[in-house]
């Protein structure tokens, strides 16, 4: 890559940017599906694929083309023999053990060189004894870990009142979708056969135990250790000890009713694409139904297996399983990217068809009664990132959908789609002024100290800065005065009380965001990696709201101070090549915030953040733009023709920090389009406010 020694002259750099955007739009045109949407691969770690292989084997289902699964799993191995949560971070013992088991099931000999290296890594990391709780449960279903060394999960938990702080309904939507099937699996304690036979103490993976004679490994500290320091953990440990002593309450009369309730819940959340098209609940949902007596040919199980099959992605390196499907998110963000980068000479894409496709996937009916909504009369109106009718809508994608619709058709402000989306977001605001992703007031954080605490604080769905920032960006776009907003003339279509509600909610959100800013000036990114993502989302939100001019002078001053601090932090972590990058390891160590090899998506996020308060000719902006211009490369789209995009091999998406990271194939495409488009707009419209850098045409 070129060395950033000098800046391009503004006119020349703008020409380069416009050329990049034209090539990027050509690639977008090649990737659009017939119905007008986009669908990129959603990549994750090898354990998702490994667990699919294990499920098929446990159920006696054939594993088609095993060599393709083997090839991909081996291609993901690190040089030290491990497999990891993402390509560019150190190996993980749980991921390594699960992948090793899948390869053994696929027929790879344990003396094969790749497995010998994996064995060396596993033993040097403490062996199977060090795997997380969810992996323990998986291994126990094959007799590779004793069920007595796994927490008891009585199905009676589903009978606990939703208002009780210990109810499964107090957990995040993604947690309860997985926990409820696990209640049934833990009740049955199945042991499936492996290639060496069936045994409650199977020796199939003994080579991965440091001491295979001692498999009864504690999963929690001694009962008295947390007595003084952590009363909540003490309570959970005491209850679990009691449950183990009474055989998990399996002999009680109400167990049958609890199992029926769990089974009914699983079936109620099954639709044409099964359990929201998210792999973890799909995987355990199928297994739970089989254990409850449903045959492999029964409609629910067959539907679940077909839905799992729909997650298969075949590429040059073989077959793998996606954790979910993300066409709605991809289409929303791609349409924003195209709107932000639009200019004469761009490739013609039927954006209106894409907008109609997005609107057709708006969730308009209540999905599950246990969702905690502050007002039971609140109408649904959210969007989810996937295509399943049972996918829970999320606030971030709903706010992005509003932006996508309005940026591409300003006349949609008075449409029912936008109105219902706004109303739904307003109803989902938490008392602290922020928004979580899927649930309202889902903040019983003590649940993170259960035996699933190794999920790294992912049991709940509290307010986050990145989601809240995205909402403010949409609300600010709607509230701007006519002088800076091309849709302001349509504001009369918004009822006065709704306009007031948006302004009030926005003021509360500002207070939340200002309180969340760190002393370094950045914000944590829950759903993208990490502080660069969170800081961009908040800066875009605060800037958009500031441009609406609804803030009082004191509030405006505080907003500008926060924006300046955020921009200063972004400048301080810019890489020598002009780009920005942040390792996923910053989720474990905040001192790594903003540190890592440059990535196109993270560079784009940083640029969008900078453009909220800096002129386009600022040296940091110019260097970032140059990085994106120089790193774009020719691509062959799905239709086999041209265009250009950016490398997306670095994972920058987050599902569960330190547990499940994501590589969205199109993140490295539409985010650079947004950033370069906003830069070009600012250069061509120097009189516009910084808050108008989001593609207002």
XYZ file of C-alpha atoms in Angstrom:
697
model
C 0.000 0.000 0.000
C 1.106 3.564 -0.600
C 2.822 5.479 2.167
C 0.854 8.441 3.460
C 3.513 11.075 3.032
C 1.555 13.885 1.468
C -2.062 14.813 1.083
C -3.849 14.731 -2.257
C -5.165 18.040 -3.441
C -8.884 18.307 -2.566
C -10.072 18.169 -6.172
C -7.949 15.133 -6.984
C -8.978 13.300 -3.818
C -12.639 14.011 -4.526
C -12.215 12.580 -8.021
C -10.644 9.467 -6.510
C -13.496 9.172 -4.026
C -16.143 9.493 -6.726
C -14.385 6.821 -8.774
C -14.294 4.526 -5.729
C -17.974 5.080 -5.059
C -18.892 4.308 -8.659
C -16.959 1.037 -8.533
C -18.503 0.215 -5.156
C -22.007 0.838 -6.492
C -21.245 -1.471 -9.419
C -20.328 -4.201 -6.945
C -23.544 -3.502 -5.011
C -25.502 -3.899 -8.238
C -23.832 -7.252 -8.867
C -24.720 -8.504 -5.387
C -28.379 -7.454 -5.233
C -30.853 -10.339 -5.215
C -33.783 -10.598 -7.582
C -36.249 -9.376 -4.941
C -34.156 -6.248 -4.341
C -32.333 -7.237 -1.175
C -28.748 -8.076 -0.247
C -27.563 -11.159 1.588
C -23.913 -11.509 2.530
C -22.318 -14.385 4.372
C -22.418 -14.067 8.153
C -19.233 -15.661 9.438
C -18.438 -16.792 12.961
C -16.155 -19.205 14.788
C -15.840 -22.924 13.920
C -17.814 -24.109 16.954
C -21.088 -23.244 15.203
C -20.211 -25.624 12.374
C -18.810 -28.191 14.807
C -22.030 -28.233 16.831
C -24.071 -28.772 13.668
C -21.922 -31.796 12.796
C -22.366 -33.152 16.334
C -26.141 -32.688 16.217
C -26.509 -34.566 12.943
C -24.328 -37.375 14.259
C -26.217 -37.610 17.563
C -29.549 -37.851 15.739
C -28.288 -40.421 13.262
C -28.684 -38.039 10.336
C -26.285 -38.364 7.426
C -23.590 -35.707 7.094
C -23.504 -34.749 3.414
C -20.140 -34.203 1.743
C -18.061 -34.663 4.920
C -14.874 -33.697 3.081
C -16.216 -30.152 2.563
C -16.910 -29.710 6.282
C -13.527 -31.163 7.150
C -11.739 -28.886 4.697
C -13.283 -25.728 6.116
C -12.705 -26.649 9.757
C -9.050 -27.424 9.052
C -8.656 -24.181 7.095
C -9.642 -22.208 10.201
C -6.950 -23.706 12.432
C -4.307 -21.336 13.797
C -0.610 -22.083 13.465
C -0.410 -23.037 17.161
C -3.002 -25.772 16.600
C -5.928 -23.896 18.124
C -9.221 -22.611 16.856
C -10.441 -19.217 18.007
C -13.456 -16.948 18.348
C -12.228 -14.979 15.324
C -9.374 -15.238 12.818
C -7.073 -12.618 14.337
C -7.179 -13.382 18.057
C -5.561 -16.108 20.195
C -6.980 -19.613 20.377
C -9.817 -20.618 22.691
C -9.896 -23.923 24.571
C -13.663 -24.422 24.210
C -13.688 -23.685 20.475
C -10.667 -25.951 20.006
C -12.210 -28.896 21.873
C -15.522 -28.645 20.005
C -13.808 -28.409 16.615
C -11.495 -31.302 17.483
C -14.507 -33.471 18.368
C -16.292 -32.583 15.132
C -13.229 -33.519 13.084
C -12.965 -36.847 14.909
C -16.636 -37.495 14.142
C -15.957 -36.643 10.497
C -13.336 -39.374 10.435
C -10.076 -37.477 10.909
C -7.582 -39.699 12.742
C -6.399 -38.411 16.110
C -2.799 -38.873 14.925
C -3.314 -36.560 11.974
C -0.830 -33.674 12.215
C -3.502 -30.969 12.606
C -5.114 -32.843 15.483
C -1.766 -33.500 17.144
C -1.136 -29.755 17.115
C -4.639 -29.145 18.464
C -4.024 -31.667 21.232
C -0.795 -29.928 22.219
C -2.610 -26.591 22.412
C -5.481 -28.049 24.439
C -3.220 -29.708 26.990
C -1.079 -26.594 27.342
C -4.293 -24.659 28.055
C -5.480 -26.998 30.810
C -7.355 -29.516 28.677
C -11.072 -30.242 28.573
C -11.355 -29.342 32.259
C -11.075 -25.659 31.268
C -13.980 -25.474 28.794
C -16.921 -23.143 29.432
C -20.284 -24.298 30.784
C -22.062 -24.507 27.431
C -19.279 -26.740 26.068
C -19.499 -28.942 29.181
C -23.175 -29.538 28.453
C -22.440 -30.382 24.830
C -19.692 -32.835 25.810
C -21.928 -34.394 28.464
C -24.459 -35.353 25.778
C -21.783 -37.707 24.398
C -20.528 -39.000 27.755
C -17.337 -36.960 27.453
C -18.045 -34.946 30.605
C -20.014 -36.241 33.611
C -23.493 -34.780 33.948
C -22.758 -34.446 37.658
C -20.178 -31.797 36.712
C -22.790 -29.683 34.934
C -25.171 -27.245 36.687
C -28.693 -28.474 37.364
C -31.284 -26.606 35.294
C -34.735 -27.639 36.508
C -37.556 -27.135 33.965
C -39.618 -25.642 36.799
C -37.818 -22.372 36.098
C -40.356 -21.765 33.352
C -43.132 -21.792 35.962
C -41.628 -18.849 37.845
C -43.699 -15.691 37.418
C -42.357 -13.342 34.702
C -42.208 -10.543 37.284
C -39.899 -12.557 39.529
C -36.283 -11.368 39.160
C -35.170 -15.003 38.795
C -37.597 -15.765 35.967
C -36.264 -16.795 32.563
C -38.275 -13.837 31.259
C -35.814 -11.533 33.010
C -33.060 -12.853 30.757
C -32.258 -11.413 27.345
C -34.304 -12.756 24.447
C -31.299 -14.625 23.065
C -30.640 -16.197 26.479
C -34.143 -17.470 27.169
C -34.374 -18.819 23.611
C -31.460 -21.105 24.430
C -32.001 -21.705 28.151
C -35.548 -23.088 27.866
C -34.555 -25.977 25.557
C -31.524 -26.573 27.795
C -33.889 -27.091 30.751
C -35.278 -30.134 28.950
C -31.883 -31.382 27.810
C -30.541 -31.169 31.371
C -33.612 -33.039 32.632
C -33.076 -35.955 30.234
C -29.264 -36.119 30.573
C -28.855 -37.884 27.226
C -25.721 -39.779 26.251
C -25.366 -40.315 22.516
C -23.027 -42.771 20.864
C -19.693 -41.816 19.332
C -17.658 -43.793 16.782
C -16.242 -45.889 19.656
C -19.704 -46.635 21.071
C -21.997 -45.283 23.779
C -20.831 -44.748 27.338
C -21.562 -42.419 30.225
C -17.794 -42.188 30.680
C -16.582 -42.225 27.104
C -12.833 -42.256 26.469
C -13.137 -40.886 22.913
C -11.414 -37.596 23.852
C -9.281 -38.773 26.750
C -6.211 -37.477 24.919
C -7.488 -33.937 25.594
C -7.692 -34.438 29.363
C -4.654 -33.567 31.437
C -5.900 -36.209 33.868
C -8.628 -38.408 32.327
C -9.121 -40.160 35.672
C -10.426 -36.923 37.230
C -13.310 -35.674 35.103
C -15.459 -34.536 38.021
C -14.251 -30.949 37.653
C -16.007 -28.268 39.751
C -17.704 -25.521 37.746
C -18.151 -23.152 40.677
C -16.034 -22.138 43.670
C -16.421 -23.728 47.063
C -19.779 -22.882 48.611
C -18.205 -20.722 51.297
C -15.704 -18.867 49.135
C -18.223 -16.252 47.860
C -20.000 -16.006 51.238
C -18.521 -12.619 52.145
C -17.465 -11.271 48.760
C -20.353 -12.244 46.455
C -23.661 -13.114 48.171
C -25.430 -13.581 44.819
C -22.941 -16.213 43.661
C -23.222 -17.831 47.090
C -26.989 -18.077 46.646
C -26.734 -19.647 43.191
C -24.065 -22.082 44.385
C -26.126 -23.114 47.416
C -29.269 -23.677 45.329
C -27.350 -25.741 42.782
C -25.814 -27.882 45.526
C -29.282 -28.555 46.904
C -30.617 -29.415 43.443
C -27.804 -31.913 42.901
C -28.543 -33.458 46.298
C -32.217 -34.035 45.370
C -31.528 -35.292 41.828
C -32.581 -32.026 40.242
C -36.157 -32.403 41.635
C -36.885 -34.959 38.900
C -39.255 -36.928 41.115
C -41.604 -34.054 41.952
C -45.186 -34.155 40.710
C -45.057 -30.851 38.842
C -42.084 -31.880 36.661
C -44.404 -33.181 33.913
C -46.237 -29.853 33.783
C -42.956 -27.933 33.637
C -41.757 -30.085 30.746
C -45.013 -29.500 28.880
C -44.644 -25.746 29.393
C -41.086 -25.814 28.063
C -42.126 -27.880 25.059
C -45.053 -25.574 24.319
C -42.782 -22.540 24.523
C -40.349 -24.104 22.054
C -43.155 -24.971 19.627
C -44.732 -21.507 19.912
C -41.450 -19.940 18.838
C -41.089 -22.226 15.857
C -42.049 -20.744 12.508
C -41.120 -21.383 8.894
C -37.495 -20.530 9.624
C -37.351 -21.921 13.157
C -36.599 -20.036 16.357
C -35.632 -16.741 14.779
C -33.078 -18.370 12.461
C -30.432 -18.071 15.185
C -28.270 -21.174 15.488
C -27.994 -21.645 19.295
C -31.764 -21.919 19.989
C -32.274 -23.853 16.736
C -29.626 -26.387 17.729
C -30.868 -27.027 21.268
C -34.525 -26.644 20.225
C -34.313 -29.589 17.829
C -32.483 -31.695 20.397
C -34.981 -30.871 23.157
C -37.960 -31.851 20.995
C -36.349 -35.174 20.075
C -35.703 -35.903 23.747
C -39.345 -35.106 24.487
C -40.428 -37.810 22.055
C -40.787 -36.027 18.730
C -39.538 -38.198 15.885
C -37.105 -37.003 13.252
C -39.956 -37.102 10.731
C -42.307 -35.002 12.876
C -43.115 -31.582 11.354
C -41.457 -29.499 14.122
C -38.186 -31.446 14.086
C -38.068 -31.675 10.314
C -38.735 -27.942 10.052
C -35.967 -27.246 12.538
C -33.492 -29.417 10.653
C -34.427 -27.785 7.347
C -33.941 -24.359 8.900
C -30.520 -25.378 10.170
C -29.701 -26.573 6.667
C -30.614 -23.116 5.344
C -27.666 -21.719 7.325
C -25.144 -23.713 5.274
C -22.749 -21.582 3.246
C -20.463 -23.154 0.663
C -17.309 -21.316 -0.335
C -13.935 -22.053 -1.850
C -12.615 -23.499 1.411
C -15.620 -25.765 2.039
C -18.909 -25.881 3.945
C -19.694 -23.988 7.131
C -22.717 -22.932 9.162
C -23.678 -19.297 9.583
C -24.914 -18.372 13.067
C -27.898 -16.642 11.462
C -29.045 -14.895 8.297
C -28.822 -11.111 8.071
C -30.493 -9.973 4.826
C -32.657 -7.310 6.470
C -29.671 -5.649 8.145
C -27.591 -5.992 4.980
C -30.332 -4.411 2.891
C -30.980 -1.582 5.341
C -27.309 -0.649 5.582
C -26.666 -1.108 1.870
C -29.491 1.292 1.004
C -28.057 3.839 3.453
C -24.642 3.394 1.844
C -26.092 3.937 -1.617
C -28.057 6.979 -0.434
C -25.018 8.539 1.238
C -22.852 7.967 -1.845
C -25.366 8.851 -4.562
C -24.217 11.137 -7.376
C -24.651 11.440 -11.148
C -23.114 8.564 -13.083
C -23.756 5.944 -10.427
C -25.005 2.525 -11.485
C -28.778 2.410 -11.568
C -30.175 0.212 -8.787
C -33.886 -0.052 -8.071
C -33.661 1.337 -4.552
C -37.414 1.673 -4.227
C -37.723 -2.082 -4.700
C -35.229 -2.528 -1.875
C -37.151 -0.135 0.365
C -40.384 -2.021 -0.273
C -38.590 -5.269 0.561
C -37.392 -3.760 3.849
C -40.890 -2.532 4.709
C -42.347 -5.962 3.956
C -40.208 -7.373 6.782
C -41.430 -4.983 9.467
C -42.729 -6.880 12.499
C -46.338 -5.825 12.985
C -47.616 -8.359 15.506
C -46.598 -9.180 19.071
C -44.145 -12.058 19.055
C -44.149 -13.341 22.604
C -46.183 -12.423 25.638
C -43.184 -12.560 27.960
C -41.479 -9.591 26.297
C -41.451 -6.818 28.868
C -43.154 -3.894 27.149
C -43.975 -0.900 29.379
C -47.340 -0.352 27.688
C -49.229 -3.536 26.731
C -51.128 -1.526 24.118
C -47.888 -0.568 22.336
C -48.132 -1.685 18.733
C -45.314 -3.612 17.187
C -43.371 -1.818 14.484
C -39.773 -2.893 14.775
C -37.401 -4.483 12.294
C -35.087 -7.422 12.921
C -31.771 -8.134 11.255
C -32.995 -11.516 9.962
C -35.905 -12.697 7.855
C -37.740 -15.004 10.243
C -41.266 -14.010 11.230
C -40.320 -15.018 14.779
C -37.104 -12.986 14.865
C -37.304 -10.497 17.693
C -37.158 -6.937 16.327
C -34.302 -4.852 17.611
C -34.040 -1.146 18.253
C -30.785 -0.545 16.375
C -31.959 -2.069 13.111
C -35.313 -0.315 13.461
C -33.618 3.081 13.784
C -31.422 2.231 10.800
C -34.512 1.214 8.822
C -36.047 4.635 9.482
C -32.894 6.270 8.124
C -32.819 3.974 5.099
C -36.445 4.679 4.225
C -36.253 8.449 4.707
C -32.891 8.963 3.012
C -34.158 7.237 -0.104
C -37.684 8.678 -0.108
C -38.360 11.804 1.932
C -42.081 11.419 1.356
C -42.168 8.351 3.605
C -42.147 10.362 6.831
C -45.919 10.167 7.096
C -46.037 6.481 6.126
C -47.354 3.908 8.568
C -44.022 2.047 8.433
C -42.033 5.002 9.755
C -44.735 6.083 12.207
C -45.031 2.619 13.785
C -41.253 2.241 13.923
C -40.901 5.561 15.766
C -43.692 4.694 18.188
C -42.184 1.294 18.910
C -38.732 2.760 19.592
C -40.224 5.354 21.931
C -41.998 2.597 23.839
C -38.778 0.624 24.213
C -36.783 3.400 25.920
C -35.440 2.376 29.314
C -35.745 4.406 32.492
C -32.059 5.370 32.322
C -32.720 7.146 29.008
C -30.970 4.589 26.817
C -32.112 1.687 24.708
C -31.181 -1.972 24.771
C -31.286 -4.050 21.629
C -34.300 -6.366 21.950
C -35.893 -5.920 25.371
C -37.187 -3.217 27.670
C -35.692 -2.826 31.161
C -33.811 -6.103 30.788
C -31.189 -5.173 33.345
C -31.118 -7.805 36.103
C -27.340 -7.907 35.835
C -26.960 -10.200 38.847
C -28.001 -12.998 36.460
C -24.538 -12.708 34.941
C -23.220 -14.324 38.121
C -25.010 -17.616 37.542
C -23.107 -20.663 36.352
C -23.408 -19.259 32.849
C -21.402 -16.248 33.980
C -18.644 -17.460 31.675
C -20.776 -15.948 28.919
C -19.061 -12.694 29.902
C -22.012 -10.592 31.036
C -24.242 -11.537 28.101
C -27.245 -12.811 30.064
C -29.113 -9.487 29.933
C -29.926 -6.733 27.446
C -29.447 -3.376 29.212
C -29.107 0.034 27.577
C -26.034 0.482 25.404
C -24.405 3.573 23.968
C -24.201 2.294 20.393
C -27.900 1.442 20.095
C -28.854 4.721 21.764
C -26.605 6.662 19.396
C -28.228 5.019 16.383
C -31.666 6.047 17.664
C -30.562 9.659 18.136
C -29.196 9.735 14.599
C -32.630 8.788 13.277
C -34.524 11.105 15.623
C -32.213 14.023 14.875
C -32.707 13.458 11.152
C -36.462 13.806 11.610
C -36.305 16.827 13.924
C -33.987 19.069 11.902
C -35.286 22.489 10.845
C -36.005 23.267 7.160
C -32.676 25.046 6.655
C -30.710 21.827 7.114
C -33.192 19.050 6.454
C -34.803 18.246 3.110
C -37.596 16.329 4.819
C -38.440 19.066 7.300
C -41.314 20.184 5.131
C -42.984 16.870 5.843
C -42.844 17.309 9.605
C -46.417 18.525 9.584
C -47.367 14.910 8.922
C -46.004 13.941 12.331
C -48.547 14.560 15.103
C -47.508 17.285 17.521
C -47.571 14.904 20.483
C -45.289 12.484 18.635
C -42.869 15.283 17.773
C -42.813 16.280 21.434
C -42.313 12.662 22.498
C -39.319 12.325 20.183
C -37.766 15.511 21.565
C -38.331 14.436 25.184
C -36.936 10.954 24.585
C -33.930 12.445 22.811
C -33.139 14.730 25.729
C -33.181 11.763 28.112
C -30.974 9.800 25.719
C -28.427 12.620 25.603
C -28.126 12.549 29.387
C -27.578 8.787 29.258
C -24.886 9.055 26.578
C -23.005 11.848 28.309
C -22.890 9.722 31.454
C -21.546 6.738 29.492
C -18.580 8.542 27.931
C -15.275 7.305 29.348
C -12.557 9.585 30.654
C -10.696 8.961 27.388
C -13.562 10.451 25.390
C -14.783 7.225 23.783
C -17.837 4.993 24.177
C -18.100 1.226 24.530
C -19.476 -0.636 21.508
C -21.703 -3.550 22.511
C -22.671 -4.664 19.000
C -19.553 -3.793 17.009
C -15.828 -3.795 17.669
C -15.586 -1.912 19.928
C -14.777 1.574 21.166
C -14.367 2.786 17.581
C -17.826 1.442 16.752
C -19.456 2.801 19.898
C -17.812 6.200 19.521
C -18.915 6.510 15.891
C -22.511 5.586 16.738
C -22.684 8.126 19.558
C -20.962 10.935 17.644
C -23.319 10.485 14.695
C -26.279 10.475 17.067
C -25.244 13.517 19.094
C -24.305 15.457 15.967
C -27.590 14.634 14.273
C -29.559 15.736 17.311
C -27.441 18.868 17.702
C -28.280 19.840 14.128
C -31.979 19.572 14.999
C -31.532 22.608 17.270
C -33.994 21.308 19.858
C -31.380 21.309 22.617
C -31.145 24.144 25.118
C -27.864 26.123 25.266
C -26.500 24.245 28.272
C -27.280 20.887 26.710
C -25.780 21.976 23.386
C -22.558 22.996 25.116
C -22.286 19.632 26.849
C -22.952 17.837 23.569
C -20.258 19.788 21.752
C -17.780 19.117 24.561
C -18.520 15.394 24.346
C -18.219 15.396 20.546
C -14.870 17.175 20.733
C -13.545 14.648 23.249
C -14.724 11.757 21.087
C -13.085 13.220 17.991
C -9.842 13.861 19.867
C -9.768 10.211 20.939
C -10.348 8.993 17.371
C -7.495 11.173 16.106
C -5.219 9.837 18.844
C -5.684 6.200 17.761
C -5.323 6.677 13.998
C -2.806 4.221 12.543
C 0.292 5.191 10.579
C -1.312 3.945 7.348
C -4.169 6.412 7.802
C -6.741 3.827 8.787
C -8.224 2.704 12.078
C -8.446 -0.713 13.654
C -9.343 -2.260 16.970
C -8.725 -5.816 18.073
C -11.564 -7.848 19.542
C -9.258 -8.278 22.529
C -10.321 -4.794 23.670
C -13.445 -6.484 25.054
C -11.211 -8.215 27.597
C -8.759 -5.369 28.067
C -10.042 -1.801 27.551
C -6.428 -0.625 27.372
C -6.459 -2.057 23.833
C -9.232 0.355 22.805
C -8.570 1.677 19.316
C -5.538 -0.562 18.843
C -5.264 -3.034 15.995
C -4.505 -3.374 12.287
C -6.528 -1.059 10.086
C -9.803 -2.457 8.786
C -12.079 -0.854 6.163
C -15.211 -0.982 8.331
C -13.500 0.456 11.404
C -11.815 3.129 9.308
C -15.211 4.048 7.896
C -16.720 4.261 11.386
C -13.913 6.539 12.539
C -14.292 8.781 9.490
C -18.026 9.149 10.017
C -17.299 10.083 13.617
C -14.691 12.665 12.621
C -16.958 14.240 10.020
C -19.445 15.135 12.752
C -17.110 17.861 13.945
C -14.157 18.301 11.597
C -13.902 19.908 8.161
C -13.340 17.414 5.327
C -9.862 18.790 4.656
C -8.609 18.074 8.173
C -5.458 15.982 7.925
C -6.925 13.055 9.906
C -9.968 12.931 7.634
C -7.875 13.164 4.464
C -5.550 10.382 5.587
C -8.500 8.156 6.441
C -10.141 8.814 3.092
C -6.863 8.067 1.320
C -6.643 4.759 3.156
C -10.063 3.710 1.857
C -9.290 4.916 -1.666
C -6.004 3.037 -1.817
C -7.246 -0.204 -0.246
C -10.252 -0.689 -2.511
C -9.697 -3.610 -4.853
C -11.486 -5.118 -7.874
C -14.087 -7.745 -7.066
C -16.055 -10.307 -9.010
C -19.665 -10.117 -7.918
C -22.211 -12.917 -7.754
C -23.128 -12.236 -11.371
C -19.492 -12.696 -12.364
C -18.947 -9.095 -13.413
C -16.898 -6.181 -12.095
C -16.966 -3.520 -9.458
C -14.768 -3.009 -6.449
C -14.928 -3.375 -2.685
C -12.688 -3.753 0.374
C -11.196 -6.672 2.254
C -13.509 -8.000 4.947
C -11.423 -10.753 6.498
C -11.185 -9.004 9.891
C -14.231 -9.642 12.097
C -15.695 -6.382 13.393
C -19.213 -7.505 14.338
C -20.203 -8.549 17.841
C -23.008 -10.806 19.027
C -21.827 -11.657 22.543
C -18.529 -10.040 23.604
C -15.831 -12.653 24.277
C -18.257 -15.418 23.307
C -19.496 -14.930 19.728
C -17.983 -12.494 17.256
C -19.257 -12.002 13.719
C -17.826 -11.288 10.319
C -20.475 -9.585 8.182
C -19.360 -9.979 4.566
C -20.759 -6.579 3.551
C -19.571 -4.541 6.566
C -16.393 -3.792 4.630
C -18.477 -2.542 1.715
C -21.427 -0.420 2.761
C -19.727 1.313 5.693
C -16.866 2.627 3.495
C -19.528 3.735 1.004
C -21.236 5.723 3.761
C -17.983 7.302 4.931
C -16.733 8.245 1.467
C -20.183 9.485 0.469
C -20.417 11.730 3.517
C -16.920 13.034 2.873
C -17.794 13.860 -0.755
C -21.001 15.573 0.314
C -19.138 17.744 2.824
C -16.525 18.726 0.227
C -19.197 19.625 -2.322
C -21.401 21.389 0.241
C -18.997 23.252 2.554
C -21.735 25.464 3.964
C -23.601 22.490 5.476
C -23.363 21.781 9.170
C -21.319 18.821 10.350
C -24.512 17.150 11.470
C -25.708 17.183 7.891
C -22.933 14.879 6.715
C -25.168 11.870 6.547
C -26.069 12.026 2.956
C -28.805 14.675 2.997
C -29.535 15.485 -0.605
